[in-house]
XYZ file of C-alpha atoms in Angstrom:
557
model
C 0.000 0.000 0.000
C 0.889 3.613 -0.511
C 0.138 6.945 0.735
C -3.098 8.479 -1.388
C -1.071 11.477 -1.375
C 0.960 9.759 -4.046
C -1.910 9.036 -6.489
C -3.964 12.186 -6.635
C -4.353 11.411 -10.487
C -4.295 7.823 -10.843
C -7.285 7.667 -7.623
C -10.045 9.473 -9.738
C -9.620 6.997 -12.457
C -9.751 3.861 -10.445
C -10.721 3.967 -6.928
C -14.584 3.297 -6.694
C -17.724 1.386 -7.771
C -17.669 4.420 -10.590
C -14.290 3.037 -12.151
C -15.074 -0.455 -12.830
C -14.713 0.191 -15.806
C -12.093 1.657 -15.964
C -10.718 -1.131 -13.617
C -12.071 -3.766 -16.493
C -10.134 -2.080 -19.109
C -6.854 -2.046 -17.278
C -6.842 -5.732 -16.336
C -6.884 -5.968 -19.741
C -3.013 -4.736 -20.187
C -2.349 -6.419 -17.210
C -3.253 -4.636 -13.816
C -3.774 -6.951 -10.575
C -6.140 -5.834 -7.466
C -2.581 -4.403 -6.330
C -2.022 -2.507 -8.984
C -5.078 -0.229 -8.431
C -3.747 1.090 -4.975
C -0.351 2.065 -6.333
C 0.616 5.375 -8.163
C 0.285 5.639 -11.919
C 3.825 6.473 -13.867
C 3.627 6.724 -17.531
C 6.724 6.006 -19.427
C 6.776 7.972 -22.243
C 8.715 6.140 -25.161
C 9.828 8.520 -27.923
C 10.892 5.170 -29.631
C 11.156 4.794 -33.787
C 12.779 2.743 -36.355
C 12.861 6.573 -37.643
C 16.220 7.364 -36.971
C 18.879 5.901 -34.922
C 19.160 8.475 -31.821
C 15.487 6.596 -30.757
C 15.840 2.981 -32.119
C 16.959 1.099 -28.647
C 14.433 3.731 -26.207
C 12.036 0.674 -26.537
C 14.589 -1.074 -24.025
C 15.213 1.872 -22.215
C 11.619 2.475 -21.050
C 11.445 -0.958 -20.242
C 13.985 -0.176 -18.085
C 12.521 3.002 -16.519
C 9.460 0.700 -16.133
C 11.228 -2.245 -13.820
C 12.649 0.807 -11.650
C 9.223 2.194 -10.974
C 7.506 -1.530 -10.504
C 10.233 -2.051 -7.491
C 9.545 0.376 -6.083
C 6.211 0.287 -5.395
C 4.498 2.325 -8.373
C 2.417 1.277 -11.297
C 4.623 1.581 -14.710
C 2.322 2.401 -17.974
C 4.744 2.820 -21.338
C 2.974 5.294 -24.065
C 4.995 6.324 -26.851
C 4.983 9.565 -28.675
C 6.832 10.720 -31.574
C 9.859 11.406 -33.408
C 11.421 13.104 -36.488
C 14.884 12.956 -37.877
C 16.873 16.088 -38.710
C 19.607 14.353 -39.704
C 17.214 12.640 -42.506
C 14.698 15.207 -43.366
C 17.718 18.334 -43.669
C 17.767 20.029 -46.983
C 14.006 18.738 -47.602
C 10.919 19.961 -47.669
C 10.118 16.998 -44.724
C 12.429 19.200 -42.285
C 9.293 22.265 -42.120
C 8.229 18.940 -39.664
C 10.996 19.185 -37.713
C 10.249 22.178 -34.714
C 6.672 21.471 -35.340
C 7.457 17.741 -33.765
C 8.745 19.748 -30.581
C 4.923 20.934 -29.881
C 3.183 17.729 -31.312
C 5.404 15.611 -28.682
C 5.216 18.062 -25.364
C 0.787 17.678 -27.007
C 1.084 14.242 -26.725
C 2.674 13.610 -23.927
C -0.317 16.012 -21.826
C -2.885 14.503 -23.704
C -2.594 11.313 -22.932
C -1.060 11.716 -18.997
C -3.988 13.952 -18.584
C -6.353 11.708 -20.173
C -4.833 8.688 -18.184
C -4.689 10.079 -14.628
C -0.867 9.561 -14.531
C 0.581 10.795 -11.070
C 3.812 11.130 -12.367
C 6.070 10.610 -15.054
C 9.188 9.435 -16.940
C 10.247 10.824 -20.292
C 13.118 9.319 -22.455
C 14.327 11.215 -25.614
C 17.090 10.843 -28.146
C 16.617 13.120 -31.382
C 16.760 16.950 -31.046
C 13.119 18.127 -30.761
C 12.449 15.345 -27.923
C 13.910 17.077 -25.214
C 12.276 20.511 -24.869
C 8.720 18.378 -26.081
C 9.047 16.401 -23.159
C 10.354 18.822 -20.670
C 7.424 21.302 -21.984
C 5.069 18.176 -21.567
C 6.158 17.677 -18.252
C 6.355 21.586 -17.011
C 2.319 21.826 -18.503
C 1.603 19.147 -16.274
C 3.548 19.819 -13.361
C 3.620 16.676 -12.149
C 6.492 14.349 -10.298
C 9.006 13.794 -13.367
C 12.148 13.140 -14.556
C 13.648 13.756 -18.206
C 16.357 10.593 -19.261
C 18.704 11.056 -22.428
C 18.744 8.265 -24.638
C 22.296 8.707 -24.852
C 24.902 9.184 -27.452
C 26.510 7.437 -30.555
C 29.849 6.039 -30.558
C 32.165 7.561 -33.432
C 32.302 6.361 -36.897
C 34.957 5.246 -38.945
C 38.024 7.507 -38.894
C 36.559 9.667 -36.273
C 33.225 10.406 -38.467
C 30.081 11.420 -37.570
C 27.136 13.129 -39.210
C 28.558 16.293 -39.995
C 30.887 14.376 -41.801
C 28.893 12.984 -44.233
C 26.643 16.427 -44.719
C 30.104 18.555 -45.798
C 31.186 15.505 -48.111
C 28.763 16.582 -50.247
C 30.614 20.254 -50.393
C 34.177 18.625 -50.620
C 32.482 16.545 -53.479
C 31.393 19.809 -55.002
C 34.313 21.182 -54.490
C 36.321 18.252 -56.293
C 38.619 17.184 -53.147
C 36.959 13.919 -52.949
C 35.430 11.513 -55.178
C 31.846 9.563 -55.164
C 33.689 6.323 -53.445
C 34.939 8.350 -50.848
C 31.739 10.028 -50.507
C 29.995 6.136 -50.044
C 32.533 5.184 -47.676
C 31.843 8.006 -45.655
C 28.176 7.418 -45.507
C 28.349 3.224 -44.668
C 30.611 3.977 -42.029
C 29.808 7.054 -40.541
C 26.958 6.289 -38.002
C 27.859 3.257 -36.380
C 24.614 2.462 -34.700
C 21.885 3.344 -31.859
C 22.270 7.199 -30.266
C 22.177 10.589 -30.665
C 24.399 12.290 -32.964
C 27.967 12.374 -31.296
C 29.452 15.874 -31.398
C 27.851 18.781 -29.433
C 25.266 19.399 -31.687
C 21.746 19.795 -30.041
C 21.073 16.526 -28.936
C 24.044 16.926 -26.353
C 23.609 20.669 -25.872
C 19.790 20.218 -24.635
C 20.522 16.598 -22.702
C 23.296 18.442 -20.664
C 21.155 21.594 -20.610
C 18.612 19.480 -18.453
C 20.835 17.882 -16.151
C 22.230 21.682 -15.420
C 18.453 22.981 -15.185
C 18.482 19.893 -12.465
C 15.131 17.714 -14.425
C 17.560 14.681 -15.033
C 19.763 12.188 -12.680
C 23.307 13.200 -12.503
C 25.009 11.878 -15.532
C 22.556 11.024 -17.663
C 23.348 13.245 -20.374
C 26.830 12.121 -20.549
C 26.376 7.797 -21.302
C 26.731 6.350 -24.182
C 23.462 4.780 -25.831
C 24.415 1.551 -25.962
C 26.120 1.128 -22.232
C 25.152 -0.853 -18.765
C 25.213 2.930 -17.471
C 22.261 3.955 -19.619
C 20.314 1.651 -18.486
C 20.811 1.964 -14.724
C 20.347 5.836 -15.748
C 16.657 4.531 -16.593
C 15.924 2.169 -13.875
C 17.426 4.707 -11.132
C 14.612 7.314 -12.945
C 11.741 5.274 -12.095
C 12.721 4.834 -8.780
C 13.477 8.249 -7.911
C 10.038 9.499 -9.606
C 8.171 7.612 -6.919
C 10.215 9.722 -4.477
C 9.275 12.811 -5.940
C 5.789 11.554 -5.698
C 6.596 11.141 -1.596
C 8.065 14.416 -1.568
C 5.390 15.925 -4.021
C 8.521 17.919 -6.052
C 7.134 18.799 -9.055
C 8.870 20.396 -12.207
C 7.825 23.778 -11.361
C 10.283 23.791 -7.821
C 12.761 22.266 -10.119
C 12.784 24.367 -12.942
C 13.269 28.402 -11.561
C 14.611 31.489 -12.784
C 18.108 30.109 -10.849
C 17.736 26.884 -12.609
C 17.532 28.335 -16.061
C 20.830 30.327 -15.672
C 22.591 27.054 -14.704
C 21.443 25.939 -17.558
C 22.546 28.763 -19.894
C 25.731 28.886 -18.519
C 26.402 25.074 -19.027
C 25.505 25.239 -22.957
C 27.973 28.507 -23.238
C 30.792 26.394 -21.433
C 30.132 23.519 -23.913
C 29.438 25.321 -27.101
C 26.279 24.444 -27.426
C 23.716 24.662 -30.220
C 21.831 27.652 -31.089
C 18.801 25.710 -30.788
C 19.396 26.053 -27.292
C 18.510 29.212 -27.360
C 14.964 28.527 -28.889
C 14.352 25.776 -26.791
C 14.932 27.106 -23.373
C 13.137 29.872 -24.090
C 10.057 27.900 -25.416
C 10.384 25.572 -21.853
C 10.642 28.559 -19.372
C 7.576 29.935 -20.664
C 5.836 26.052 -20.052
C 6.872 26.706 -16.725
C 5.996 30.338 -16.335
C 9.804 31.722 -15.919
C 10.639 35.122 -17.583
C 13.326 34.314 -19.747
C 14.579 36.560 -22.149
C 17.402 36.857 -25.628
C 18.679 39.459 -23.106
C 19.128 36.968 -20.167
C 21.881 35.283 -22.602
C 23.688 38.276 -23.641
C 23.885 39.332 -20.130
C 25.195 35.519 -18.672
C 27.438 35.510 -21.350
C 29.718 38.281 -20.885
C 30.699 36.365 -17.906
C 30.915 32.596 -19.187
C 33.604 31.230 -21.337
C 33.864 28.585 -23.794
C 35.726 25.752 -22.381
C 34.672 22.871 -24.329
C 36.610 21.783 -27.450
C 33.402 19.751 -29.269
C 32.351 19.395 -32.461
C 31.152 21.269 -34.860
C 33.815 24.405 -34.160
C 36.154 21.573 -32.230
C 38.162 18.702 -32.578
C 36.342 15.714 -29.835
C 33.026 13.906 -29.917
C 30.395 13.329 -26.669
C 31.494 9.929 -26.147
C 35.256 10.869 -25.633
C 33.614 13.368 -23.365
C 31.695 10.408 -21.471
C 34.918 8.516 -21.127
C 36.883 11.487 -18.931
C 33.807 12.320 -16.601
C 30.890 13.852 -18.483
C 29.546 17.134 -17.780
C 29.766 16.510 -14.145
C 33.768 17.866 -13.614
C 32.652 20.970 -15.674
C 29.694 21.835 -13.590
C 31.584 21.780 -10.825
C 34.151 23.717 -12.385
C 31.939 26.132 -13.142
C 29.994 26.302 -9.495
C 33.009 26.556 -7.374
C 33.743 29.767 -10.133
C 30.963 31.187 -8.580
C 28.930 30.907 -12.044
C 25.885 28.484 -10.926
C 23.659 28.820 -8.456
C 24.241 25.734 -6.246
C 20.839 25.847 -4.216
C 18.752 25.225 -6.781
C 16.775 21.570 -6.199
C 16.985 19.020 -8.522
C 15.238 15.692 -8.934
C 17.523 14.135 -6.778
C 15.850 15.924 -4.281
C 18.756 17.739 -3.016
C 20.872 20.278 -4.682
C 23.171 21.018 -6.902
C 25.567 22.106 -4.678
C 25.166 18.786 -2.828
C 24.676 16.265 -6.119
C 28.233 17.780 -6.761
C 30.117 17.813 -3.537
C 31.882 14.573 -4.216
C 32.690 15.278 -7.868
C 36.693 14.428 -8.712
C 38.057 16.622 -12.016
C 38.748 15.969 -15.008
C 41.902 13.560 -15.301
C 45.903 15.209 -16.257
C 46.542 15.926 -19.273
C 42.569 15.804 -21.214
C 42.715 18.937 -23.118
C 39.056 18.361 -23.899
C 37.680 20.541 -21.655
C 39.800 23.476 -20.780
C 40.895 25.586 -17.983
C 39.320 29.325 -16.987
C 43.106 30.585 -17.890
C 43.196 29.316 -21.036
C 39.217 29.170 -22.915
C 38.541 28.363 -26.187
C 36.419 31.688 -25.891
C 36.532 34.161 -22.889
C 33.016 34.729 -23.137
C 29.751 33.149 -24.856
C 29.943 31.776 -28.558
C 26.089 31.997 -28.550
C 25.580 35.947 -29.818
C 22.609 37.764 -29.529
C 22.593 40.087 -32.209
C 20.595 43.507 -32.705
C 20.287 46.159 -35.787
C 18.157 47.722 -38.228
C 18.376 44.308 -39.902
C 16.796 42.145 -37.171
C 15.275 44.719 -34.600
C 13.763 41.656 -32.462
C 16.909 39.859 -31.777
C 18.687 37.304 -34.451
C 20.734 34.748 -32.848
C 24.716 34.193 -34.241
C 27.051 31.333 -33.019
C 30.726 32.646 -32.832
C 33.479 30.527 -31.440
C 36.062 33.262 -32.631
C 37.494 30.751 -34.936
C 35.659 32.175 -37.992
C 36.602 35.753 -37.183
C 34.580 38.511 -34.652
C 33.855 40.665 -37.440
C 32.018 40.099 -41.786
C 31.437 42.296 -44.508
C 30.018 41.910 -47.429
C 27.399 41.862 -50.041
C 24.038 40.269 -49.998
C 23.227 37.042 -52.184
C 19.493 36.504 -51.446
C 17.464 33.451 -51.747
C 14.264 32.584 -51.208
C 14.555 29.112 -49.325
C 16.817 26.771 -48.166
C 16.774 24.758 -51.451
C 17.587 27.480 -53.876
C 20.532 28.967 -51.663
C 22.298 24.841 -51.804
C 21.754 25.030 -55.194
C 23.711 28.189 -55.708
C 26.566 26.895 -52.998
C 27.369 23.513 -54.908
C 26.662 25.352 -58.546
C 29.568 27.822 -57.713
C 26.922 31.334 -57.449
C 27.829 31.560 -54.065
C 31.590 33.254 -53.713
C 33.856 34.966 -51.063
C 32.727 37.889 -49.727
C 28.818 36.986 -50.049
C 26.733 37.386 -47.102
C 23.532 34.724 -47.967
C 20.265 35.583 -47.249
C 18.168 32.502 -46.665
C 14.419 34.426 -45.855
C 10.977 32.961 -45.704
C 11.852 30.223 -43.725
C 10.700 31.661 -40.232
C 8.597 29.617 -38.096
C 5.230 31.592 -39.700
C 7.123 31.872 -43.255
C 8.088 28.503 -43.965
C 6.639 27.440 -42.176
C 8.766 25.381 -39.334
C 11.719 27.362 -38.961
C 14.140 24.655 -41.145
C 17.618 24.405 -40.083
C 20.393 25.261 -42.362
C 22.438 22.366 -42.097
C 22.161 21.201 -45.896
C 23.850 25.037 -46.870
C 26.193 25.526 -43.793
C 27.951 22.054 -43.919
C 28.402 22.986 -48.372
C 29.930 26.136 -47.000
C 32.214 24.129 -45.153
C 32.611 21.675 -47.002
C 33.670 24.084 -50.066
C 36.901 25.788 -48.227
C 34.270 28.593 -47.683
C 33.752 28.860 -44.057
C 35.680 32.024 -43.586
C 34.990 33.765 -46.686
C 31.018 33.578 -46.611
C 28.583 34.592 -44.178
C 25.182 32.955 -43.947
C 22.132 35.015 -42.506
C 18.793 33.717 -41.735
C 14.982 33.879 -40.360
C 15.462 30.225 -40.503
C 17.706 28.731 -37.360
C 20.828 26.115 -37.633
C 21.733 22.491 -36.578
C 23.451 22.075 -33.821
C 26.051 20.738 -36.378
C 26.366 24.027 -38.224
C 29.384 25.845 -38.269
C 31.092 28.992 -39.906
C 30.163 32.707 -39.600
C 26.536 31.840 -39.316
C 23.218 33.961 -38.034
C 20.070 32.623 -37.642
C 16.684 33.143 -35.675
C 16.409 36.999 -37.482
C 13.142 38.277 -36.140
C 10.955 39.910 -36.857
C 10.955 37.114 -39.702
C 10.227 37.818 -43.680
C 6.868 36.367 -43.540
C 5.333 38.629 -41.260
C 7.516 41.890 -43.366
C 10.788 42.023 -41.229
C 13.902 44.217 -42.563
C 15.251 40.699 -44.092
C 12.024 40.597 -46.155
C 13.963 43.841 -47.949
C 17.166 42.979 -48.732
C 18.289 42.782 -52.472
C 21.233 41.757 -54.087
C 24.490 43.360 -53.656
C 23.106 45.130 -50.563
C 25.985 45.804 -48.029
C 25.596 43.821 -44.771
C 27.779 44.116 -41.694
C 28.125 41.592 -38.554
C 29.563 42.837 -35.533
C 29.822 40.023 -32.529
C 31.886 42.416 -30.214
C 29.431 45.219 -30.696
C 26.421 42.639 -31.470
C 25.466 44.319 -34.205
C 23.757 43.693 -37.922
C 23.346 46.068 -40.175
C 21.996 46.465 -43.368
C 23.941 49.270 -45.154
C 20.865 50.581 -46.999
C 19.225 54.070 -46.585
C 16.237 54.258 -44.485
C 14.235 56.387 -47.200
C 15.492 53.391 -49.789
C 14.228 50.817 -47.078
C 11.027 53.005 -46.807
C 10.393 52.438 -50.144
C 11.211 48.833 -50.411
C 8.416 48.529 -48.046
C 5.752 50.467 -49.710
C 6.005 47.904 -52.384
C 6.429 44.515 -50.005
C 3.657 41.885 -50.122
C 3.598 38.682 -47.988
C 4.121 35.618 -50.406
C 1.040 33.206 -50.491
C 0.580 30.641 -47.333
C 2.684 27.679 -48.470
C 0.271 25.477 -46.253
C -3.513 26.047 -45.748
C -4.139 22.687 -44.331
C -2.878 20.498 -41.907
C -0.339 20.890 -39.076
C 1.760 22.998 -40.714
C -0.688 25.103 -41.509
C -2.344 24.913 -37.546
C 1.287 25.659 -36.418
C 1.761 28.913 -38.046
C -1.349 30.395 -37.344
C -0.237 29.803 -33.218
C 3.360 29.916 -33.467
C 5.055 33.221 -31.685
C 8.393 34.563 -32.722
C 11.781 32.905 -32.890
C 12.573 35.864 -29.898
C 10.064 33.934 -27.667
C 10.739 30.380 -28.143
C 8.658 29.978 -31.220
C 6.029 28.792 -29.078
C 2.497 27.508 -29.766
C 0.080 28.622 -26.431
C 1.092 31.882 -25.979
């Protein structure tokens, strides 16, 4: 037996004469007289044949599932679903992608709302999975905890992903050939996981450890590893002591919480995606979080992490020297985290890392305050007559501080890769990829396809590439995304023509359209929003609801 206190869900669903059935249809899928009297956990599954970051989660909420049965809750798996990025880049298929974010954090109250679940366990792999569950969870406000699915162990050579995305470019560019192109895709993604560099996968699995919603470590294990799935069975136990403790989300996930969290994806280079996401789930949560709020935390956090894309090591080399764990606790005994902010532990973060040992000598993975990568944040918030609402850049340093040059517009992501591998695209051009906002194309498509053909053409640090679209957390190169207000809804990049002078400043976080306001005045008069791409379906229900890129791109606002 169990304290009622712990099912204040489950209770209205199957406690009295009322509920039989509702009793009748449980039996069913295999609930004993004992059953009824314990709290309700759903699992929810974001497993898929889709794509390999979710193929083994089947396995892991099985595992999450024998954790709560022990101890002394109720286990339920429900799946939800997942897209791949790393399939559907470059296609029309990828408008799907953000949209999946809002679909999964749906699901997942729809059917633990529907269900009487008293609390919950989420395991994602692919990008949008994370910030769908934790914005699932944070609606609810239930007992939960968010598990990683882990991430993929290196290809051949030391490939991943982002390695088979700029063969295409070095293809185009004539510095490989088409075997060396096939070998890189058969060998390149080994198996089950998320992709391995810190892409966004990574940057949003350590982001949620640091906002304190996962188990120490668990967004630092490799997919396929004995550690992974303790991670999951240690998750269903400790959500039935959140349900004795009654900690919900919304104690874990404060305004102190959210810092930590910014602070860890600066000190790992993080995706920009981060940016999106974190705002979308502190507004789940009702937490004023602002484009401003990472500005302002960045002037103070450096770049430590040598990862993928801008850097030479992958997650899993990261897993083997300690995980994220050393460099929080690098970073709180810096005085830049807020060590009394609870976690699902239930004590902590101060306390979860009191008995944290450092990095071992001589890793140069992760490096010292004295001597960052970056002495303050790679993630640049960018303002200007060009994107008044914020536009989001991702500067390491390593592709220069400062751009110039002219504009090459396109409209879409398709016609701008086209001009990359055809040879339109040359030094000195500042692309303009517009109509691809989350109300333009909508979805907000990442720009992975064009980025890694920059990169993969010797052009990384002779072309700049400006967007209302955003990036994968694979992108690298002198890149700006997230430009608000976006083209669709007549933003400044809606008036850009070719040969226009563009500047990008990341010191004075600046961009500028070099264009005379009685020219841009005029440009305007004349503007008119392109047809609605979609008039039906989900894409079509998304960007009637979705709000800006500069807050979160969310759908319930």
């Amino acid at each position: 037996m169990t304290d009622d206190t712990m099912r204040k869900y489950s209770s209205q669903v199957v406690d009295g004469v009322a509920a039989t059935p509702a009793r009748a249809m449980l039996r069913a899928v295999g609930f004993t007289d004992d059953d009824f009297t314990k709290p309700q956990v759903g699992i929810a599954s974001t497993w898929a044949n889709v794509t390999p970051c979710n193929m083994h989660i089947n396995k892991l909420a099985e595992d999450a599932g024998r954790g709560v049965d022990a101890s002394g809750g109720k286990s339920v798996i429900f799946n939800t679903i997942t897209i791949s990025d790393g399939i559907a880049n470059g296609t029309e298929g990828m408008k799907y992608s953000l949209v999946s974010r809002e679909v999964i954090a749906d699901s997942i109250e729809t059917v633990a709302g529907c269900e009487g679940f008293d609390g919950l366990v989420a395991i994602g792999g692919c990008d949008k999975n994370m910030p769908g569950c934790l914005i699932g969870m944070a609606r609810l406000n239930r007992p939960s905890i968010f598990v990683y699915g882990g991430t993929i162990k290196p290809g051949a050579n030391h490939t991943d992903i982002i390695s088979v995305f700029e063969a295409v470019g070095q293809h185009a560019k004539g510095d490989i050939d088409l075997v060396e192109v096939q070998q890189i895709e058969e060998t390149a993604i080994p198996g089950p996981g998320s992709c391995g560099g810190m892409y966004t996968a990574n940057t949003m699995a350590s982001a949620i450890e640091a906002l304190g919603m996962s188990l120490p470590g668990s967004s630092a294990q490799n997919a396929v590893s004995l550690d992974k799935s303790e991670d999951c069975i240690n998750a269903g136990r400790q959500v039935l002591e959140l349900l004795r403790q009654d900690i919900k989300p919304s104690d874990i996930m404060t305004r102190k919480a959210f810092e930590n969290a910014i602070r860890v994806v600066i000190a790992l280079a993080g995706s920009t995606n981060a940016v999106l996401h974190l705002l979308g789930m502190a507004h789940a949560v009702g937490v004023d979080l602002s484009l401003d709020d990472f500005t302002e935390l960045g002037k103070t956090t450096p770049v430590l992490a040598d990862l993928r894309p801008s850097g030479q090591y992958m997650m899993s080399e990261l897993v083997a020297i300690g995980g994220i764990q050393p460099l929080m606790k690098r970073l709180l005994d810096a005085g830049l985290l807020h060590g009394d902010t609870l976690t699902v532990t239930g004590r902590t973060l101060a306390e979860n890392l009191a008995d944290v040992q450092d990095y071992p000598e001589g890793q140069d993975i992760i490096r010292p305050f004295s001597n960052p990568v970056k002495p303050n944040s790679h993630l640049v918030i960018l303002h200007g007559n060009l994107s008044p609402e914020g536009a989001v850049a991702k500067i390491t340093g390593k592709e220069g501080l400062h751009f110039k040059g002219t504009a090459r517009v396109y409209h879409g992501e398709e016609a701008a890769l086209t001009g990359i591998l055809g040879g339109e695209v040359v030094a000195g051009d500042v692309l303009v990829i517009r109509y691809e906002g989350p109300k333009g194309g909508p979805g907000m498509r990442e720009m992975l396809s064009p980025t890694s053909a920059i990169m993969g053409k010797g052009l990384g640090k002779e072309v700049a590439l400006i967007t209302d679209g955003r990036f994968s957390g694979g992108s690298h190169g002198f890149v700006v995304g997230h430009i608000t207000p976006e083209a669709y809804e007549g933003g400044p990049i809606a008036l850009v023509e070719d040969g226009d002078p563009i500047s990008i400043d990341a010191e004075s976080r600046q961009i500028t359209l070099d264009v005379g306001e009685d020219v841009l005045a005029e440009r305007r008069r004349r503007w008119k929003r392109p047809p609605a791409n979609y008039t039906r379906g989900v894409l079509a229900k998304y960007a009637k609801l979705v709000s800006s890129a500069s807050e979160g791109a969310v759908t319930d606002k």
